[in-house]
Amino acid sequence: MAPTRSTTQQTPFQILGVTACDDHATIRAAWKRLVKLCHPDRCPADAARLNRKLAELNAAYDKLKNHVPVRARPRAADFAAEQAAEQAAIRAKSAQDARASARAVAAQRAKAEVRAKADAQARAEALARAEAARRAKASTTARAKPLSASETATLHTATRAFADARTAFDGPRPAAVIRAA
């Protein structure tokens, strides 16, 4: 008995040995490779079978010529690896942000410390200047000679005269002066 051919039909993808996810260039490369292998000129003794095979390859290629590749579904392992990579990238970004934030805080603290030291130094210098001025005044006062008796009497007389003039000025005004004001 002669061997029977299988009655199941192959899809164009199976005939060319490609998948639905393959692009046009991959399909064309597979078709060219198979056409070279099954060309009737390679084995003229088996030309009839090779012609049928070549016609089958050409028909499959014609059906897939305008094929748009199906996007492959990610396998669970690929998905898990992709998710792990995304999580690692997120953690790396978070760590980088934390380091940048820590550097910024440290820089602010350093600036504040420099400002505080400068302020403390300025206060110390101001206190030193004030103390020096107080000492200078104290030494000038200490160096001043005391007033003589006649100078003291003249000072008292001038002070009394000033007080009397002030009282006269601040005292009651004549009626004519009040109306004019």
XYZ file of N, CA and C in Angstrom, residues 84-96:
39
model
N 9.834 43.623 37.354
C 10.961 43.727 38.285
C 11.910 44.834 37.844
N 12.140 44.937 36.538
C 13.014 45.999 36.028
C 12.405 47.371 36.290
N 11.097 47.491 36.089
C 10.426 48.767 36.362
C 10.514 49.124 37.841
N 10.287 48.127 38.707
C 10.370 48.370 40.148
C 11.787 48.780 40.548
N 12.787 48.110 39.941
C 14.181 48.463 40.236
C 14.475 49.886 39.780
N 13.948 50.259 38.622
C 14.151 51.624 38.125
C 13.481 52.633 39.053
N 12.289 52.293 39.537
C 11.582 53.190 40.462
C 12.365 53.330 41.763
N 12.876 52.191 42.277
C 13.664 52.252 43.512
C 14.944 53.058 43.306
N 15.591 52.869 42.152
C 16.818 53.624 41.873
C 16.525 55.112 41.789
N 15.431 55.466 41.130
C 15.049 56.878 41.014
C 14.732 57.442 42.392
N 14.022 56.667 43.202
C 13.678 57.107 44.552
C 14.941 57.311 45.388
N 15.878 56.380 45.283
C 17.132 56.506 46.029
C 17.917 57.722 45.553
N 17.926 57.935 44.242
C 18.628 59.096 43.685
C 17.977 60.389 44.182
